[in-house]
Amino acid sequence: MAPRITGTYITSTTTGEAVRAFVPAPLPPAAPPLDPSHFAPANRAAEMALARLAGVAGLVPSVEGLLYSAIRKEALLTSQIEGTQATLVDLFNNEAGQTLANPDDVEEVTNYLRAFHHVQSQLRSPDGLPLSVRLLCQAHRLLMDGVRGAGRQPGELRQSQNWIGGTRPGNAVFVPPPPQQVPGLLADMERFIHPPLAHPDNDATTLPPLVRIALVHVQFETIHPFLDGNGRMGRLLIAALIEQWGLLPEPLMYVSGFLKQHQAEYYRRLGAVRTDGDWEGWVAFFLEGVAVAAEQAERSIVSLASLINADRRRLLQTPRATTASLRLFELLPAMPRFSIEQVRQRLDTTFPTATAAVKLLQDLGLVTEQTGQKKHRLFSYEGYVALLSD
């Protein structure tokens, strides 16, 4: 069988040299089309893993802390794929008000959080934007605000030719489509995300949602519509589609962990779609990643819930427990590193009351002081942070 044609090459001139730019064909893949039965077992396993994850999350009294950690791990890992050196502890310390040695790296991660929350709020609002090119541009503006690449047209589709790998276009690993092709290609992708009513000949509506997400991710990365930040935006698109298509009620899974762990394979699979038409290899890899990520998130939730329940019992069993200390403990999963001033503000109480609540948790070994200083002290729910950082 002849290899599937996934696009065409056209000559584009940039920085004074002619290059062959790749223009992807519209989704879904054709000639031959994808056969859903080919992915049925892997898709079923991934969907079941997502269902188990949602079920486990439903057993936890409050998912706020779980969401806090899961979204931050996704933000951190997707940024690390692009070379950011920030750690989860750096992110927690930044939110606790501590001065950092690598503020620029942490800002890139917090920008991803801002972009993700913006997309999520729009999708959840009755008056919000649908998942669209306009919404992606808004998210991109937040992603690139004030960080590396901030001068490279944040929030705007590129107006010049870009390339991936190599020192110049002529020796690049991959050259995306010319800028004048980008709006039309994104419009085609948007139509695939929001297809017309189901029709026997409309493959977009018969493919399983996870398979469609896999296709959209490759298409976005191939179009590479921005001058910078395309990788993070493409992975944000995965999380947004998982929510939009009802595969998880909350963003508790961080697929970027699997993609980072298998980064070379991730890039190889993306490239093989363009060069060999190997959509099947990419989809199988992606579905495995979803299943693994969901299973990891499920185990993490069980471990975190066990720790929190055990620590809560220790606090409830002490005669010294106060209302303030109990309220503080319930805040810890969404505030794993903190100052006494933050506690005072969150509890809306006095400084002595906040100090006493922190001291009780410290005496019980639930939180530890990190700075060794008399002033500007930073406390940590260290058992929780250690589980998240594993």
mmCIF file with all atom_site columns, N, CA and C in Angstrom, residues 38-83:
data_model
loop_
_atom_site.group_PDB
_atom_site.id
_atom_site.type_symbol
_atom_site.label_atom_id
_atom_site.label_alt_id
_atom_site.label_comp_id
_atom_site.label_asym_id
_atom_site.label_entity_id
_atom_site.label_seq_id
_atom_site.pdbx_PDB_ins_code
_atom_site.Cartn_x
_atom_site.Cartn_y
_atom_site.Cartn_z
_atom_site.occupancy
_atom_site.B_iso_or_equiv
_atom_site.pdbx_formal_charge
_atom_site.auth_seq_id
_atom_site.auth_comp_id
_atom_site.auth_asym_id
_atom_site.auth_atom_id
_atom_site.pdbx_PDB_model_num
ATOM 1   N N  . HIS A 1 38 ? -9.155  0.003  14.579 1.00 0.00 ? 38 HIS A N  1
ATOM 2   C CA . HIS A 1 38 ? -7.727  -0.182 14.785 1.00 0.00 ? 38 HIS A CA 1
ATOM 3   C C  . HIS A 1 38 ? -7.306  0.287  16.180 1.00 0.00 ? 38 HIS A C  1
ATOM 4   N N  . PHE A 1 39 ? -8.008  1.296  16.715 1.00 0.00 ? 39 PHE A N  1
ATOM 5   C CA . PHE A 1 39 ? -7.631  1.878  18.002 1.00 0.00 ? 39 PHE A CA 1
ATOM 6   C C  . PHE A 1 39 ? -8.598  1.492  19.115 1.00 0.00 ? 39 PHE A C  1
ATOM 7   N N  . ALA A 1 40 ? -9.567  0.635  18.799 1.00 0.00 ? 40 ALA A N  1
ATOM 8   C CA . ALA A 1 40 ? -10.632 0.368  19.769 1.00 0.00 ? 40 ALA A CA 1
ATOM 9   C C  . ALA A 1 40 ? -10.105 -0.107 21.126 1.00 0.00 ? 40 ALA A C  1
ATOM 10  N N  . PRO A 1 41 ? -9.207  -1.109 21.201 1.00 0.00 ? 41 PRO A N  1
ATOM 11  C CA . PRO A 1 41 ? -8.742  -1.549 22.525 1.00 0.00 ? 41 PRO A CA 1
ATOM 12  C C  . PRO A 1 41 ? -7.991  -0.455 23.287 1.00 0.00 ? 41 PRO A C  1
ATOM 13  N N  . ALA A 1 42 ? -7.085  0.252  22.593 1.00 0.00 ? 42 ALA A N  1
ATOM 14  C CA . ALA A 1 42 ? -6.319  1.310  23.257 1.00 0.00 ? 42 ALA A CA 1
ATOM 15  C C  . ALA A 1 42 ? -7.214  2.459  23.673 1.00 0.00 ? 42 ALA A C  1
ATOM 16  N N  . ASN A 1 43 ? -8.188  2.797  22.834 1.00 0.00 ? 43 ASN A N  1
ATOM 17  C CA . ASN A 1 43 ? -9.102  3.874  23.175 1.00 0.00 ? 43 ASN A CA 1
ATOM 18  C C  . ASN A 1 43 ? -9.969  3.482  24.365 1.00 0.00 ? 43 ASN A C  1
ATOM 19  N N  . ARG A 1 44 ? -10.424 2.236  24.383 1.00 0.00 ? 44 ARG A N  1
ATOM 20  C CA . ARG A 1 44 ? -11.247 1.761  25.499 1.00 0.00 ? 44 ARG A CA 1
ATOM 21  C C  . ARG A 1 44 ? -10.442 1.807  26.800 1.00 0.00 ? 44 ARG A C  1
ATOM 22  N N  . ALA A 1 45 ? -9.171  1.393  26.738 1.00 0.00 ? 45 ALA A N  1
ATOM 23  C CA . ALA A 1 45 ? -8.329  1.410  27.937 1.00 0.00 ? 45 ALA A CA 1
ATOM 24  C C  . ALA A 1 45 ? -8.130  2.839  28.438 1.00 0.00 ? 45 ALA A C  1
ATOM 25  N N  . ALA A 1 46 ? -7.923  3.772  27.518 1.00 0.00 ? 46 ALA A N  1
ATOM 26  C CA . ALA A 1 46 ? -7.728  5.163  27.920 1.00 0.00 ? 46 ALA A CA 1
ATOM 27  C C  . ALA A 1 46 ? -9.004  5.750  28.518 1.00 0.00 ? 46 ALA A C  1
ATOM 28  N N  . GLU A 1 47 ? -10.141 5.470  27.890 1.00 0.00 ? 47 GLU A N  1
ATOM 29  C CA . GLU A 1 47 ? -11.414 5.988  28.419 1.00 0.00 ? 47 GLU A CA 1
ATOM 30  C C  . GLU A 1 47 ? -11.732 5.383  29.782 1.00 0.00 ? 47 GLU A C  1
ATOM 31  N N  . MET A 1 48 ? -11.431 4.100  29.968 1.00 0.00 ? 48 MET A N  1
ATOM 32  C CA . MET A 1 48 ? -11.668 3.471  31.264 1.00 0.00 ? 48 MET A CA 1
ATOM 33  C C  . MET A 1 48 ? -10.756 4.072  32.335 1.00 0.00 ? 48 MET A C  1
ATOM 34  N N  . ALA A 1 49 ? -9.508  4.377  31.966 1.00 0.00 ? 49 ALA A N  1
ATOM 35  C CA . ALA A 1 49 ? -8.588  5.000  32.923 1.00 0.00 ? 49 ALA A CA 1
ATOM 36  C C  . ALA A 1 49 ? -9.091  6.375  33.339 1.00 0.00 ? 49 ALA A C  1
ATOM 37  N N  . LEU A 1 50 ? -9.642  7.128  32.382 1.00 0.00 ? 50 LEU A N  1
ATOM 38  C CA . LEU A 1 50 ? -10.213 8.435  32.710 1.00 0.00 ? 50 LEU A CA 1
ATOM 39  C C  . LEU A 1 50 ? -11.437 8.276  33.611 1.00 0.00 ? 50 LEU A C  1
ATOM 40  N N  . ALA A 1 51 ? -12.260 7.275  33.348 1.00 0.00 ? 51 ALA A N  1
ATOM 41  C CA . ALA A 1 51 ? -13.447 7.044  34.175 1.00 0.00 ? 51 ALA A CA 1
ATOM 42  C C  . ALA A 1 51 ? -13.061 6.671  35.600 1.00 0.00 ? 51 ALA A C  1
ATOM 43  N N  . ARG A 1 52 ? -12.027 5.840  35.748 1.00 0.00 ? 52 ARG A N  1
ATOM 44  C CA . ARG A 1 52 ? -11.569 5.475  37.098 1.00 0.00 ? 52 ARG A CA 1
ATOM 45  C C  . ARG A 1 52 ? -11.024 6.694  37.830 1.00 0.00 ? 52 ARG A C  1
ATOM 46  N N  . LEU A 1 53 ? -10.295 7.539  37.098 1.00 0.00 ? 53 LEU A N  1
ATOM 47  C CA . LEU A 1 53 ? -9.755  8.752  37.702 1.00 0.00 ? 53 LEU A CA 1
ATOM 48  C C  . LEU A 1 53 ? -10.879 9.648  38.193 1.00 0.00 ? 53 LEU A C  1
ATOM 49  N N  . ALA A 1 54 ? -11.899 9.835  37.384 1.00 0.00 ? 54 ALA A N  1
ATOM 50  C CA . ALA A 1 54 ? -13.034 10.661 37.790 1.00 0.00 ? 54 ALA A CA 1
ATOM 51  C C  . ALA A 1 54 ? -13.724 10.054 39.006 1.00 0.00 ? 54 ALA A C  1
ATOM 52  N N  . GLY A 1 55 ? -13.827 8.713  39.055 1.00 0.00 ? 55 GLY A N  1
ATOM 53  C CA . GLY A 1 55 ? -14.469 8.055  40.183 1.00 0.00 ? 55 GLY A CA 1
ATOM 54  C C  . GLY A 1 55 ? -13.698 8.226  41.476 1.00 0.00 ? 55 GLY A C  1
ATOM 55  N N  . VAL A 1 56 ? -12.377 8.080  41.400 1.00 0.00 ? 56 VAL A N  1
ATOM 56  C CA . VAL A 1 56 ? -11.547 8.254  42.597 1.00 0.00 ? 56 VAL A CA 1
ATOM 57  C C  . VAL A 1 56 ? -11.632 9.692  43.097 1.00 0.00 ? 56 VAL A C  1
ATOM 58  N N  . ALA A 1 57 ? -11.607 10.638 42.186 1.00 0.00 ? 57 ALA A N  1
ATOM 59  C CA . ALA A 1 57 ? -11.702 12.043 42.581 1.00 0.00 ? 57 ALA A CA 1
ATOM 60  C C  . ALA A 1 57 ? -13.028 12.325 43.279 1.00 0.00 ? 57 ALA A C  1
ATOM 61  N N  . GLY A 1 58 ? -14.080 11.608 42.858 1.00 0.00 ? 58 GLY A N  1
ATOM 62  C CA . GLY A 1 58 ? -15.384 11.804 43.467 1.00 0.00 ? 58 GLY A CA 1
ATOM 63  C C  . GLY A 1 58 ? -15.459 11.322 44.906 1.00 0.00 ? 58 GLY A C  1
ATOM 64  N N  . LEU A 1 59 ? -14.498 10.502 45.334 1.00 0.00 ? 59 LEU A N  1
ATOM 65  C CA . LEU A 1 59 ? -14.483 10.005 46.712 1.00 0.00 ? 59 LEU A CA 1
ATOM 66  C C  . LEU A 1 59 ? -13.804 10.968 47.674 1.00 0.00 ? 59 LEU A C  1
ATOM 67  N N  . VAL A 1 60 ? -13.124 11.984 47.123 1.00 0.00 ? 60 VAL A N  1
ATOM 68  C CA . VAL A 1 60 ? -12.415 12.955 47.960 1.00 0.00 ? 60 VAL A CA 1
ATOM 69  C C  . VAL A 1 60 ? -13.385 14.064 48.347 1.00 0.00 ? 60 VAL A C  1
ATOM 70  N N  . PRO A 1 61 ? -13.448 14.436 49.646 1.00 0.00 ? 61 PRO A N  1
ATOM 71  C CA . PRO A 1 61 ? -14.410 15.456 50.082 1.00 0.00 ? 61 PRO A CA 1
ATOM 72  C C  . PRO A 1 61 ? -14.308 16.765 49.310 1.00 0.00 ? 61 PRO A C  1
ATOM 73  N N  . SER A 1 62 ? -13.089 17.199 49.011 1.00 0.00 ? 62 SER A N  1
ATOM 74  C CA . SER A 1 62 ? -12.902 18.440 48.261 1.00 0.00 ? 62 SER A CA 1
ATOM 75  C C  . SER A 1 62 ? -11.836 18.219 47.198 1.00 0.00 ? 62 SER A C  1
ATOM 76  N N  . VAL A 1 63 ? -12.167 18.588 45.963 1.00 0.00 ? 63 VAL A N  1
ATOM 77  C CA . VAL A 1 63 ? -11.194 18.406 44.877 1.00 0.00 ? 63 VAL A CA 1
ATOM 78  C C  . VAL A 1 63 ? -10.337 19.657 44.676 1.00 0.00 ? 63 VAL A C  1
ATOM 79  N N  . GLU A 1 64 ? -10.554 20.693 45.486 1.00 0.00 ? 64 GLU A N  1
ATOM 80  C CA . GLU A 1 64 ? -9.815  21.942 45.271 1.00 0.00 ? 64 GLU A CA 1
ATOM 81  C C  . GLU A 1 64 ? -8.311  21.715 45.335 1.00 0.00 ? 64 GLU A C  1
ATOM 82  N N  . GLY A 1 65 ? -7.858  20.995 46.363 1.00 0.00 ? 65 GLY A N  1
ATOM 83  C CA . GLY A 1 65 ? -6.432  20.743 46.480 1.00 0.00 ? 65 GLY A CA 1
ATOM 84  C C  . GLY A 1 65 ? -5.900  19.883 45.358 1.00 0.00 ? 65 GLY A C  1
ATOM 85  N N  . LEU A 1 66 ? -6.705  18.897 44.929 1.00 0.00 ? 66 LEU A N  1
ATOM 86  C CA . LEU A 1 66 ? -6.287  18.037 43.818 1.00 0.00 ? 66 LEU A CA 1
ATOM 87  C C  . LEU A 1 66 ? -6.137  18.841 42.538 1.00 0.00 ? 66 LEU A C  1
ATOM 88  N N  . LEU A 1 67 ? -7.076  19.730 42.290 1.00 0.00 ? 67 LEU A N  1
ATOM 89  C CA . LEU A 1 67 ? -7.002  20.577 41.100 1.00 0.00 ? 67 LEU A CA 1
ATOM 90  C C  . LEU A 1 67 ? -5.809  21.505 41.172 1.00 0.00 ? 67 LEU A C  1
ATOM 91  N N  . TYR A 1 68 ? -5.580  22.059 42.355 1.00 0.00 ? 68 TYR A N  1
ATOM 92  C CA . TYR A 1 68 ? -4.443  22.960 42.548 1.00 0.00 ? 68 TYR A CA 1
ATOM 93  C C  . TYR A 1 68 ? -3.150  22.276 42.122 1.00 0.00 ? 68 TYR A C  1
ATOM 94  N N  . SER A 1 69 ? -2.959  21.054 42.599 1.00 0.00 ? 69 SER A N  1
ATOM 95  C CA . SER A 1 69 ? -1.704  20.360 42.305 1.00 0.00 ? 69 SER A CA 1
ATOM 96  C C  . SER A 1 69 ? -1.649  19.855 40.871 1.00 0.00 ? 69 SER A C  1
ATOM 97  N N  . ALA A 1 70 ? -2.756  19.303 40.364 1.00 0.00 ? 70 ALA A N  1
ATOM 98  C CA . ALA A 1 70 ? -2.740  18.724 39.019 1.00 0.00 ? 70 ALA A CA 1
ATOM 99  C C  . ALA A 1 70 ? -2.493  19.780 37.954 1.00 0.00 ? 70 ALA A C  1
ATOM 100 N N  . ILE A 1 71 ? -3.156  20.918 38.060 1.00 0.00 ? 71 ILE A N  1
ATOM 101 C CA . ILE A 1 71 ? -2.983  21.973 37.069 1.00 0.00 ? 71 ILE A CA 1
ATOM 102 C C  . ILE A 1 71 ? -1.558  22.517 37.114 1.00 0.00 ? 71 ILE A C  1
ATOM 103 N N  . ARG A 1 72 ? -1.000  22.630 38.314 1.00 0.00 ? 72 ARG A N  1
ATOM 104 C CA . ARG A 1 72 ? 0.370   23.133 38.419 1.00 0.00 ? 72 ARG A CA 1
ATOM 105 C C  . ARG A 1 72 ? 1.386   22.131 37.889 1.00 0.00 ? 72 ARG A C  1
ATOM 106 N N  . LYS A 1 73 ? 1.136   20.848 38.073 1.00 0.00 ? 73 LYS A N  1
ATOM 107 C CA . LYS A 1 73 ? 2.060   19.862 37.517 1.00 0.00 ? 73 LYS A CA 1
ATOM 108 C C  . LYS A 1 73 ? 2.015   19.883 35.992 1.00 0.00 ? 73 LYS A C  1
ATOM 109 N N  . GLU A 1 74 ? 0.818   20.015 35.421 1.00 0.00 ? 74 GLU A N  1
ATOM 110 C CA . GLU A 1 74 ? 0.721   20.121 33.958 1.00 0.00 ? 74 GLU A CA 1
ATOM 111 C C  . GLU A 1 74 ? 1.446   21.364 33.465 1.00 0.00 ? 74 GLU A C  1
ATOM 112 N N  . ALA A 1 75 ? 1.238   22.499 34.152 1.00 0.00 ? 75 ALA A N  1
ATOM 113 C CA . ALA A 1 75 ? 1.905   23.743 33.756 1.00 0.00 ? 75 ALA A CA 1
ATOM 114 C C  . ALA A 1 75 ? 3.414   23.603 33.841 1.00 0.00 ? 75 ALA A C  1
ATOM 115 N N  . LEU A 1 76 ? 3.884   22.967 34.890 1.00 0.00 ? 76 LEU A N  1
ATOM 116 C CA . LEU A 1 76 ? 5.319   22.804 35.082 1.00 0.00 ? 76 LEU A CA 1
ATOM 117 C C  . LEU A 1 76 ? 5.914   21.879 34.028 1.00 0.00 ? 76 LEU A C  1
ATOM 118 N N  . LEU A 1 77 ? 5.279   20.719 33.810 1.00 0.00 ? 77 LEU A N  1
ATOM 119 C CA . LEU A 1 77 ? 5.838   19.717 32.917 1.00 0.00 ? 77 LEU A CA 1
ATOM 120 C C  . LEU A 1 77 ? 5.804   20.168 31.459 1.00 0.00 ? 77 LEU A C  1
ATOM 121 N N  . THR A 1 78 ? 4.721   20.836 31.053 1.00 0.00 ? 78 THR A N  1
ATOM 122 C CA . THR A 1 78 ? 4.662   21.302 29.672 1.00 0.00 ? 78 THR A CA 1
ATOM 123 C C  . THR A 1 78 ? 5.720   22.379 29.432 1.00 0.00 ? 78 THR A C  1
ATOM 124 N N  . SER A 1 79 ? 6.023   23.171 30.461 1.00 0.00 ? 79 SER A N  1
ATOM 125 C CA . SER A 1 79 ? 7.068   24.190 30.329 1.00 0.00 ? 79 SER A CA 1
ATOM 126 C C  . SER A 1 79 ? 8.454   23.556 30.331 1.00 0.00 ? 79 SER A C  1
ATOM 127 N N  . GLN A 1 80 ? 8.631   22.479 31.112 1.00 0.00 ? 80 GLN A N  1
ATOM 128 C CA . GLN A 1 80 ? 9.927   21.808 31.147 1.00 0.00 ? 80 GLN A CA 1
ATOM 129 C C  . GLN A 1 80 ? 10.258  21.158 29.803 1.00 0.00 ? 80 GLN A C  1
ATOM 130 N N  . ILE A 1 81 ? 9.252   20.713 29.063 1.00 0.00 ? 81 ILE A N  1
ATOM 131 C CA . ILE A 1 81 ? 9.498   20.161 27.730 1.00 0.00 ? 81 ILE A CA 1
ATOM 132 C C  . ILE A 1 81 ? 10.186  21.194 26.841 1.00 0.00 ? 81 ILE A C  1
ATOM 133 N N  . GLU A 1 82 ? 9.854   22.475 27.067 1.00 0.00 ? 82 GLU A N  1
ATOM 134 C CA . GLU A 1 82 ? 10.440  23.556 26.271 1.00 0.00 ? 82 GLU A CA 1
ATOM 135 C C  . GLU A 1 82 ? 11.726  24.096 26.883 1.00 0.00 ? 82 GLU A C  1
ATOM 136 N N  . GLY A 1 83 ? 12.227  23.469 27.955 1.00 0.00 ? 83 GLY A N  1
ATOM 137 C CA . GLY A 1 83 ? 13.513  23.858 28.515 1.00 0.00 ? 83 GLY A CA 1
ATOM 138 C C  . GLY A 1 83 ? 13.460  24.671 29.788 1.00 0.00 ? 83 GLY A C  1
#
